[in-house]
mmCIF file of C-alpha atoms in Angstrom:
data_model
loop_
_atom_site.group_PDB
_atom_site.id
_atom_site.type_symbol
_atom_site.label_atom_id
_atom_site.label_comp_id
_atom_site.label_asym_id
_atom_site.label_seq_id
_atom_site.Cartn_x
_atom_site.Cartn_y
_atom_site.Cartn_z
ATOM 1 C CA MET A 185 -0.215 0.328 -0.302
ATOM 2 C CA ARG A 186 1.338 3.889 -0.523
ATOM 3 C CA PHE A 187 -0.383 6.547 0.745
ATOM 4 C CA LEU A 188 -0.854 10.248 1.045
ATOM 5 C CA CYS A 189 -0.090 11.705 3.748
ATOM 6 C CA LEU A 190 -1.554 14.675 5.336
ATOM 7 C CA HIS A 191 -0.347 16.650 8.491
ATOM 8 C CA GLY A 192 -2.242 18.729 11.239
ATOM 9 C CA ARG A 193 -3.787 21.879 11.720
ATOM 10 C CA GLY A 194 -1.095 23.490 9.370
ATOM 11 C CA THR A 195 -2.528 21.641 6.417
ATOM 12 C CA SER A 196 -5.286 23.971 5.650
ATOM 13 C CA ALA A 197 -5.432 26.610 8.858
ATOM 14 C CA GLU A 198 -5.663 29.454 6.254
ATOM 15 C CA VAL A 199 -7.583 27.346 3.928
ATOM 16 C CA TRP A 200 -10.553 27.203 6.338
ATOM 17 C CA GLN A 201 -9.734 30.303 8.159
ATOM 18 C CA GLY A 202 -10.176 32.380 4.925
ATOM 19 C CA LEU A 203 -13.750 29.710 4.150
ATOM 20 C CA ILE A 204 -14.537 30.453 7.573
ATOM 21 C CA LYS A 205 -14.654 34.906 6.523
ATOM 22 C CA SER A 206 -15.575 34.292 3.445
ATOM 23 C CA LYS A 207 -18.937 32.982 5.020
ATOM 24 C CA TYR A 208 -19.121 34.719 8.316
ATOM 25 C CA GLY A 209 -17.023 37.928 7.117
ATOM 26 C CA GLY A 210 -15.904 39.760 9.924
ATOM 27 C CA GLU A 211 -12.009 39.367 11.426
ATOM 28 C CA SER A 212 -10.919 35.567 12.915
ATOM 29 C CA SER A 213 -10.431 35.267 16.419
ATOM 30 C CA GLN A 214 -7.144 35.489 18.057
ATOM 31 C CA THR A 215 -7.010 32.139 17.988
ATOM 32 C CA ASP A 216 -7.151 31.687 14.466
ATOM 33 C CA LYS A 217 -4.481 34.243 13.678
ATOM 34 C CA LYS A 218 -1.724 32.591 16.344
ATOM 35 C CA HIS A 219 -2.555 29.888 13.762
ATOM 36 C CA THR A 220 -2.435 31.271 10.851
ATOM 37 C CA GLN A 221 0.228 33.449 11.862
ATOM 38 C CA ARG A 222 1.981 29.869 12.911
ATOM 39 C CA TYR A 223 1.496 27.308 10.125
ATOM 40 C CA SER A 224 0.626 30.119 7.331
ATOM 41 C CA ARG A 225 1.539 28.346 3.973
ATOM 42 C CA CYS A 226 1.327 25.403 5.333
ATOM 43 C CA LYS A 227 -0.863 22.598 2.439
ATOM 44 C CA GLN A 228 0.859 19.729 2.251
ATOM 45 C CA VAL A 229 1.782 16.609 2.502
ATOM 46 C CA ARG A 230 3.986 14.348 3.453
ATOM 47 C CA ARG A 231 3.958 11.143 1.840
ATOM 48 C CA ALA A 232 5.196 7.736 2.933
ATOM 49 C CA ARG A 233 6.282 4.887 0.209
ATOM 50 C CA PRO A 234 7.072 1.857 1.325
ATOM 51 C CA THR A 235 7.812 -1.032 -0.612
ATOM 52 C CA GLN A 236 5.341 -3.804 -0.565
ATOM 53 C CA GLN A 237 7.672 -6.237 1.542
ATOM 54 C CA ASN A 238 8.218 -3.186 4.068
ATOM 55 C CA CYS A 239 4.427 -2.554 4.220
ATOM 56 C CA ARG A 240 3.759 -6.164 5.051
ATOM 57 C CA THR A 241 6.695 -6.357 7.727
ATOM 58 C CA VAL A 242 5.321 -3.260 9.058
ATOM 59 C CA GLN A 243 1.685 -3.608 9.810
ATOM 60 C CA CYS A 244 2.658 -6.482 11.713
ATOM 61 C CA SER A 245 4.385 -4.304 14.104
ATOM 62 C CA SER A 246 3.932 -0.861 13.722
ATOM 63 C CA PHE A 247 1.809 1.405 11.998
ATOM 64 C CA LEU A 248 4.592 4.420 12.603
ATOM 65 C CA LEU A 249 7.244 2.800 11.530
ATOM 66 C CA LEU A 250 4.987 2.592 8.154
ATOM 67 C CA LEU A 251 5.291 5.799 8.074
ATOM 68 C CA GLN A 252 8.735 5.993 9.557
ATOM 69 C CA VAL A 253 10.015 3.371 6.394
ATOM 70 C CA GLY A 254 8.414 5.460 3.611
ATOM 71 C CA ILE A 255 9.514 8.264 4.992
ATOM 72 C CA GLU A 256 13.848 6.823 5.988
ATOM 73 C CA ARG A 257 12.768 5.793 1.523
ATOM 74 C CA GLN A 258 11.205 9.247 0.317
ATOM 75 C CA GLY A 259 11.761 11.755 2.668
ATOM 76 C CA PHE A 260 9.797 14.086 4.678
ATOM 77 C CA PHE A 261 7.985 16.470 3.161
ATOM 78 C CA THR A 262 6.340 19.473 4.912
ATOM 79 C CA THR A 263 5.689 22.699 3.811
ATOM 80 C CA ASN A 264 6.476 24.109 6.969
ATOM 81 C CA HIS A 265 8.630 22.158 9.396
ATOM 82 C CA SER A 266 7.689 24.078 12.777
ATOM 83 C CA ALA A 267 4.260 22.215 12.542
ATOM 84 C CA ALA A 268 5.010 19.549 11.924
ATOM 85 C CA LEU A 269 8.183 19.593 14.754
ATOM 86 C CA GLN A 270 5.679 20.371 16.565
ATOM 87 C CA GLN A 271 3.161 17.673 16.269
ATOM 88 C CA GLY A 272 5.021 14.905 17.127
ATOM 89 C CA PHE A 273 5.327 12.687 14.326
ATOM 90 C CA ALA A 274 8.527 14.094 14.045
ATOM 91 C CA ARG A 275 9.895 12.619 17.286
ATOM 92 C CA SER A 276 10.075 9.202 15.158
ATOM 93 C CA LEU A 277 11.734 10.807 12.463
ATOM 94 C CA TRP A 278 14.798 11.361 13.602
ATOM 95 C CA ASN A 279 17.969 11.097 10.929
ATOM 96 C CA THR A 280 15.391 11.125 8.468
ATOM 97 C CA THR A 281 15.162 13.333 5.709
ATOM 98 C CA LEU A 282 13.388 16.673 5.685
ATOM 99 C CA TYR A 283 11.812 19.171 2.938
ATOM 100 C CA SER A 284 10.569 22.244 3.920
ATOM 101 C CA SER A 285 9.071 25.589 2.455
ATOM 102 C CA THR A 286 8.208 28.446 3.124
ATOM 103 C CA ALA A 287 8.373 29.751 0.068
ATOM 104 C CA ALA A 288 4.963 30.736 -2.433
ATOM 105 C CA SER A 289 5.633 27.246 -4.885
ATOM 106 C CA PRO A 290 6.021 24.812 -2.334
ATOM 107 C CA TRP A 291 6.806 22.045 -4.754
ATOM 108 C CA ASN A 292 10.107 23.866 -6.301
ATOM 109 C CA HIS A 293 12.146 24.559 -4.371
ATOM 110 C CA VAL A 294 12.574 24.071 -0.800
ATOM 111 C CA THR A 295 15.236 23.315 1.987
ATOM 112 C CA VAL A 296 16.352 19.998 2.907
ATOM 113 C CA GLY A 297 17.568 19.441 6.316
ATOM 114 C CA ARG A 298 17.985 16.090 9.118
ATOM 115 C CA VAL A 299 15.023 15.737 11.734
ATOM 116 C CA ALA A 300 17.578 15.908 14.876
ATOM 117 C CA ARG A 301 17.446 12.338 17.526
ATOM 118 C CA ASP A 302 15.080 14.600 19.914
ATOM 119 C CA GLY A 303 12.826 15.235 17.706
ATOM 120 C CA LEU A 304 12.404 18.509 17.651
ATOM 121 C CA SER A 305 14.916 20.034 15.506
ATOM 122 C CA TYR A 306 16.880 20.014 12.229
ATOM 123 C CA THR A 307 19.914 20.632 9.997
ATOM 124 C CA LYS A 308 19.976 21.885 7.364
ATOM 125 C CA PHE A 309 21.514 21.267 4.341
ATOM 126 C CA GLY A 310 20.406 23.547 1.678
ATOM 127 C CA SER A 311 18.120 23.899 -0.878
ATOM 128 C CA HIS A 312 16.660 21.675 -3.817
ATOM 129 C CA ASN A 313 14.520 21.703 -6.644
ATOM 130 C CA LEU A 314 11.727 19.003 -4.665
ATOM 131 C CA ARG A 315 10.823 17.781 -8.174
ATOM 132 C CA THR A 316 14.388 17.489 -9.343
ATOM 133 C CA HIS A 317 14.979 15.514 -5.919
ATOM 134 C CA PHE A 318 12.341 13.486 -6.266
ATOM 135 C CA ARG A 319 12.792 12.068 -9.181
ATOM 136 C CA GLN A 320 16.445 11.301 -8.378
ATOM 137 C CA VAL A 321 15.354 9.709 -4.704
ATOM 138 C CA GLN A 322 13.613 7.405 -6.948
ATOM 139 C CA ARG A 323 16.178 6.379 -9.108
ATOM 140 C CA GLN A 324 18.673 5.812 -5.699
ATOM 141 C CA PRO A 325 16.101 5.691 -3.351
ATOM 142 C CA THR A 326 18.724 5.459 -0.351
ATOM 143 C CA LYS A 327 18.467 2.397 1.638
ATOM 144 C CA THR A 328 17.003 1.742 5.041
ATOM 145 C CA SER A 329 17.906 2.685 8.021
ATOM 146 C CA SER A 330 16.970 0.302 10.763
ATOM 147 C CA ALA A 331 17.781 2.391 13.621
ATOM 148 C CA ALA A 332 15.296 3.860 13.955
ATOM 149 C CA CYS A 333 12.743 1.460 14.146
ATOM 150 C CA MET A 334 15.105 -0.300 16.200
ATOM 151 C CA ASP A 335 13.894 3.077 19.032
ATOM 152 C CA ILE A 336 11.234 1.057 19.344
ATOM 153 C CA SER A 337 9.683 -1.836 17.769
ATOM 154 C CA PRO A 338 11.150 -4.630 20.587
ATOM 155 C CA SER A 339 8.357 -3.987 23.326
ATOM 156 C CA LEU A 340 5.865 -3.767 20.601
ATOM 157 C CA PRO A 341 2.908 -5.839 20.231
ATOM 158 C CA THR A 342 2.448 -7.426 17.389
ATOM 159 C CA MET B 159 -13.541 29.934 -1.425
ATOM 160 C CA SER B 160 -10.964 30.105 -3.581
ATOM 161 C CA GLN B 161 -8.564 29.471 -1.718
ATOM 162 C CA TYR B 162 -10.045 25.857 -0.471
ATOM 163 C CA GLN B 163 -10.663 24.871 -3.736
ATOM 164 C CA ASP B 164 -7.016 25.384 -4.337
ATOM 165 C CA LEU B 165 -6.089 23.684 -2.035
ATOM 166 C CA ILE B 166 -8.053 20.703 -3.635
ATOM 167 C CA SER B 167 -7.149 20.860 -7.089
ATOM 168 C CA GLY B 168 -3.346 21.032 -6.123
ATOM 169 C CA LEU B 169 -3.595 17.947 -4.188
ATOM 170 C CA ILE B 170 -5.616 16.204 -7.265
ATOM 171 C CA GLU B 171 -2.567 17.349 -9.539
ATOM 172 C CA THR B 172 0.297 16.291 -6.930
ATOM 173 C CA VAL B 173 -1.807 12.656 -6.588
ATOM 174 C CA GLN B 174 -2.613 12.166 -10.441
ATOM 175 C CA SER B 175 1.202 13.579 -10.678
ATOM 176 C CA LEU B 176 3.023 11.454 -7.925
ATOM 177 C CA GLY B 177 0.891 9.010 -7.870
ATOM 178 C CA PRO B 178 -1.235 6.118 -7.682
ATOM 179 C CA PHE B 179 -1.549 6.175 -4.412
ATOM 180 C CA ASP B 180 -4.007 3.039 -2.763
ATOM 181 C CA GLY B 181 -4.531 5.381 -0.141
ATOM 182 C CA VAL B 182 -4.992 8.742 1.602
ATOM 183 C CA MET B 183 -3.644 9.507 5.469
ATOM 184 C CA GLY B 184 -4.071 12.186 7.664
ATOM 185 C CA PHE B 185 -4.631 13.852 11.273
ATOM 186 C CA SER B 186 -6.562 16.260 12.088
ATOM 187 C CA GLU B 187 -7.259 19.015 9.759
ATOM 188 C CA GLY B 188 -5.057 16.618 7.391
ATOM 189 C CA GLY B 189 -7.662 13.854 8.202
ATOM 190 C CA ILE B 190 -10.457 16.345 7.000
ATOM 191 C CA VAL B 191 -8.508 16.993 3.723
ATOM 192 C CA ALA B 192 -8.290 13.351 3.494
ATOM 193 C CA ALA B 193 -11.879 12.691 3.814
ATOM 194 C CA THR B 194 -12.445 15.632 1.332
ATOM 195 C CA LEU B 195 -10.196 13.251 -0.884
ATOM 196 C CA LEU B 196 -12.078 10.446 -0.114
ATOM 197 C CA LEU B 197 -15.472 12.598 -1.401
ATOM 198 C CA GLU B 198 -14.571 13.896 -4.026
ATOM 199 C CA ASP B 199 -12.893 10.779 -5.485
ATOM 200 C CA ALA B 200 -16.201 8.726 -4.675
ATOM 201 C CA ARG B 201 -18.638 11.904 -6.359
ATOM 202 C CA ARG B 202 -15.294 12.779 -9.811
ATOM 203 C CA PRO B 203 -12.805 9.528 -9.457
ATOM 204 C CA PHE B 204 -9.248 10.840 -10.317
ATOM 205 C CA ALA B 205 -7.268 8.547 -7.609
ATOM 206 C CA ASP B 206 -9.123 5.029 -6.691
ATOM 207 C CA PHE B 207 -8.484 5.173 -3.550
ATOM 208 C CA LYS B 208 -8.953 2.235 -1.256
ATOM 209 C CA CYS B 209 -8.827 3.133 1.481
ATOM 210 C CA GLY B 210 -8.587 5.778 4.236
ATOM 211 C CA ILE B 211 -6.771 6.361 7.823
ATOM 212 C CA LEU B 212 -8.120 9.273 9.418
ATOM 213 C CA PHE B 213 -6.660 10.588 13.161
ATOM 214 C CA SER B 214 -8.114 13.237 14.790
ATOM 215 C CA ALA B 215 -10.411 14.131 11.711
ATOM 216 C CA ALA B 216 -14.027 15.443 10.940
ATOM 217 C CA PRO B 217 -16.252 15.739 8.673
ATOM 218 C CA PRO B 218 -15.243 17.175 5.353
ATOM 219 C CA VAL B 219 -16.747 20.622 3.485
ATOM 220 C CA ASP B 220 -19.527 19.189 0.711
ATOM 221 C CA PRO B 221 -17.801 20.937 -2.267
ATOM 222 C CA ASP B 222 -20.404 21.010 -4.542
ATOM 223 C CA ASP B 223 -21.953 22.915 -2.127
ATOM 224 C CA LEU B 224 -18.957 25.376 -1.539
ATOM 225 C CA GLY B 225 -19.243 25.531 -5.877
ATOM 226 C CA THR B 226 -23.128 27.384 -5.462
ATOM 227 C CA GLY B 227 -21.143 29.592 -2.443
ATOM 228 C CA VAL B 228 -22.852 27.359 0.337
ATOM 229 C CA VAL B 229 -20.096 26.481 3.280
ATOM 230 C CA ARG B 230 -20.944 23.487 5.827
ATOM 231 C CA CYS B 231 -19.582 20.460 6.385
ATOM 232 C CA LEU B 232 -20.988 16.816 5.417
ATOM 233 C CA ASP B 233 -23.640 15.451 7.246
ATOM 234 C CA PRO B 234 -24.656 11.888 8.340
ATOM 235 C CA ALA B 235 -28.236 12.987 9.433
ATOM 236 C CA LYS B 236 -28.774 14.168 5.858
ATOM 237 C CA ASP B 237 -26.536 13.055 3.315
ATOM 238 C CA GLY B 238 -25.814 9.394 4.338
ATOM 239 C CA VAL B 239 -23.583 7.166 3.151
ATOM 240 C CA SER B 240 -20.908 9.499 1.365
ATOM 241 C CA ILE B 241 -17.707 7.198 1.072
ATOM 242 C CA HIS B 242 -17.351 4.310 -0.450
ATOM 243 C CA VAL B 243 -13.959 2.529 0.991
ATOM 244 C CA PRO B 244 -12.827 1.147 4.259
ATOM 245 C CA THR B 245 -11.782 4.172 6.752
ATOM 246 C CA ALA B 246 -9.869 3.725 9.557
ATOM 247 C CA HIS B 247 -11.147 6.197 12.311
ATOM 248 C CA ILE B 248 -8.486 6.493 15.000
ATOM 249 C CA TYR B 249 -10.030 9.295 17.700
ATOM 250 C CA SER B 250 -9.916 10.304 21.292
ATOM 251 C CA HIS B 251 -13.186 11.567 23.313
ATOM 252 C CA GLU B 252 -10.684 13.796 25.181
ATOM 253 C CA ASN B 253 -10.215 17.309 23.196
ATOM 254 C CA ASP B 254 -6.731 17.831 25.407
ATOM 255 C CA ALA B 255 -3.686 17.764 22.823
ATOM 256 C CA THR B 256 -2.639 15.661 26.091
ATOM 257 C CA GLY B 257 -4.856 14.330 27.235
ATOM 258 C CA HIS B 258 -4.813 15.459 30.661
ATOM 259 C CA GLY B 259 -7.156 17.312 32.511
ATOM 260 C CA SER B 260 -9.876 17.389 30.539
ATOM 261 C CA ARG B 261 -12.979 13.834 30.089
ATOM 262 C CA ALA B 262 -15.360 12.783 27.482
ATOM 263 C CA GLY B 263 -18.135 14.459 26.421
ATOM 264 C CA VAL B 264 -16.403 17.728 26.698
ATOM 265 C CA ASP B 265 -17.897 20.321 24.922
ATOM 266 C CA ILE B 266 -16.245 21.094 20.974
ATOM 267 C CA PHE B 267 -15.449 24.876 21.471
ATOM 268 C CA ASN B 268 -12.526 24.238 23.755
ATOM 269 C CA VAL B 269 -10.471 22.440 20.068
ATOM 270 C CA GLN B 270 -9.256 26.078 18.628
ATOM 271 C CA SER B 271 -10.039 24.945 15.313
ATOM 272 C CA PRO B 272 -11.946 27.432 12.831
ATOM 273 C CA LEU B 273 -14.239 24.833 12.076
ATOM 274 C CA ASN B 274 -16.496 25.014 15.372
ATOM 275 C CA ARG B 275 -19.174 26.922 13.917
ATOM 276 C CA LEU B 276 -19.983 24.760 11.006
ATOM 277 C CA TRP B 277 -20.208 22.122 13.521
ATOM 278 C CA SER B 278 -22.087 23.548 15.780
ATOM 279 C CA GLU B 279 -24.524 24.064 12.983
ATOM 280 C CA ALA B 280 -24.941 20.646 12.246
ATOM 281 C CA GLY B 281 -25.149 20.618 15.656
ATOM 282 C CA TRP B 282 -21.954 18.539 16.987
ATOM 283 C CA GLY B 283 -21.135 19.794 20.697
ATOM 284 C CA THR B 284 -18.911 17.701 21.506
ATOM 285 C CA ALA B 285 -15.450 15.673 20.262
ATOM 286 C CA GLU B 286 -16.903 12.490 20.075
ATOM 287 C CA GLN B 287 -19.932 13.737 17.974
ATOM 288 C CA VAL B 288 -17.472 15.699 15.321
ATOM 289 C CA HIS B 289 -15.461 12.936 14.837
ATOM 290 C CA ASN B 290 -18.248 9.345 14.805
ATOM 291 C CA SER B 291 -19.797 11.912 11.917
ATOM 292 C CA LEU B 292 -17.269 11.149 9.415
ATOM 293 C CA ALA B 293 -17.107 7.402 10.562
ATOM 294 C CA LYS B 294 -21.124 7.662 9.552
ATOM 295 C CA LEU B 295 -20.068 8.821 6.475
ATOM 296 C CA CYS B 296 -17.941 5.931 5.403
ATOM 297 C CA SER B 297 -19.438 3.132 4.053
ATOM 298 C CA GLU B 298 -17.027 1.081 6.764
ATOM 299 C CA SER B 299 -15.826 2.535 9.246
ATOM 300 C CA GLN B 300 -13.376 0.787 11.858
ATOM 301 C CA VAL B 301 -13.360 2.778 14.983
ATOM 302 C CA PHE B 302 -10.401 3.159 17.713
ATOM 303 C CA VAL B 303 -11.243 5.951 20.439
ATOM 304 C CA HIS B 304 -8.384 5.883 22.457
ATOM 305 C CA ALA B 305 -7.232 8.575 25.631
ATOM 306 C CA HIS B 306 -4.954 10.319 24.400
ATOM 307 C CA GLY B 307 -6.935 13.848 23.178
ATOM 308 C CA HIS B 308 -5.488 15.311 20.653
ATOM 309 C CA GLN B 309 -3.208 12.878 19.201
ATOM 310 C CA VAL B 310 -2.258 10.180 17.169
ATOM 311 C CA PRO B 311 -1.506 6.740 19.601
ATOM 312 C CA GLY B 312 2.198 5.460 19.971
ATOM 313 C CA PRO B 313 4.795 3.206 21.188
ATOM 314 C CA ARG B 314 3.646 5.021 24.998
ATOM 315 C CA ASP B 315 0.562 3.943 25.460
ATOM 316 C CA HIS B 316 0.338 0.350 23.843
ATOM 317 C CA ASP B 317 -2.629 -0.946 24.580
ATOM 318 C CA ALA B 318 -3.705 1.922 22.013
ATOM 319 C CA LEU B 319 -1.444 1.253 19.916
ATOM 320 C CA ARG B 320 -2.557 -2.165 19.373
ATOM 321 C CA GLY B 321 -5.907 -0.689 19.167
ATOM 322 C CA ALA B 322 -5.081 1.504 16.432
ATOM 323 C CA LEU B 323 -3.493 -1.232 14.611
ATOM 324 C CA ARG B 324 -5.747 -3.284 14.830
ATOM 325 C CA ALA B 325 -8.154 -0.600 13.543
ATOM 326 C CA ILE B 326 -6.094 0.191 10.542
ATOM 327 C CA ASN B 327 -5.119 -3.826 9.753
ATOM 328 C CA ARG B 328 -8.842 -3.951 9.339
ATOM 329 C CA THR B 329 -8.905 -1.481 6.656
ATOM 330 C CA ILE B 330 -6.474 -2.463 5.010
ATOM 331 C CA GLU B 331 -7.359 -6.270 5.080
ATOM 332 C CA SER B 332 -10.453 -4.675 4.107
ATOM 333 C CA ALA B 333 -9.091 -2.970 0.766
ATOM 334 C CA GLU B 334 -6.563 -5.514 -0.089
ATOM 335 C CA GLY B 335 -9.649 -7.669 -0.575
#
C-alpha cells in the first residue's frame, strides 16, 4: 500500500480561515490568527512510499513504523517544518530527511535537512528543487535504515 | 472559497502527478482534507483510492455546495453514506492535546478550530459527535477510540497503539479484498 499523508492543522488552517471569513465576515479570533501565523502557507504533505515488503513487515508491528520506513525512503515533506516537528510525528523520525518550504510555490524550491534525534529540530543541508530531488531519490532510493525503527519496535505488540 | 478549491485542485494534481496512491491518510485537519479527497474521489473519480486512515478527523466541507456558495460540513443525517471505501477512524473523546485534564463529552468549543461554527450548525457539540459523524459518512468504518486527546497513539501506550493498528490493519485487509 502506498499512501498520501497529510499532516494536521498546518495543512489548511489558512484555507479554513478563509472559508469561515468568507461566510461570516469580520475578523477571525485571536486564536485563529495565531494558528494562521504559526502554520501559514501550509498546504501539504508528507508522503510515505514503503515497498510492499516493507509495508507487510511493518504492518505487523507498527503503523508508525510503516510511516517511518516509507519516510526514510522518500523523506518527510512539509511546507512548514516547525509545525511538523511540533506535532510530534517527527519525534519518531529522527535522522530522517526533512523537506521544508515556506515559499509560495512549495513544490519547487525547498530546503532539505535532517531531523535531530530529539525530533524537535533539524539541520538544514541546502536548497533543492523538490521535483528534481524526488526524481533523483526514485532513481537511487536510499537504503532504509533500521536504527530508528529499532528504537521502538522490540517491545511493540505484534 | 477559492483557497479551498485551490487546495483540492492542487492535491488532485499532486495525486495524479506523484501517484498512484492506494490510500490517503491524515491527522486533524489533514484528516479532514483526506476525507475530502475520498469524497471527491467517490463523486468524481480521479485516484481510485482503496482506503483511508483518518486520525482525529472530522467531516469534510461539501465541495459541491461550496461551488454554489454554501459552506457546510457533510452531515450523515442529511447526506447519508458518502464515502464508499474502507476507512479507519482513530480518535479520542478528549479534546485536550495531551489527553489530560479533559473528559469525554467535553464541549467541542474547547477545540481551537475555525470549523467550530460549522460543527455547531450541524448540531455537534462534542468531539465524539464530530469524529463519529465522519465515521457514519463512511460505508465501512473501523473505529478505535483512545484516551490521548488530539494525538496519534504512539509507543508510550501499547494498548492504544495496538488498538489503532488493529483498526488500520482491518481497513487495509478489507481494501485488499
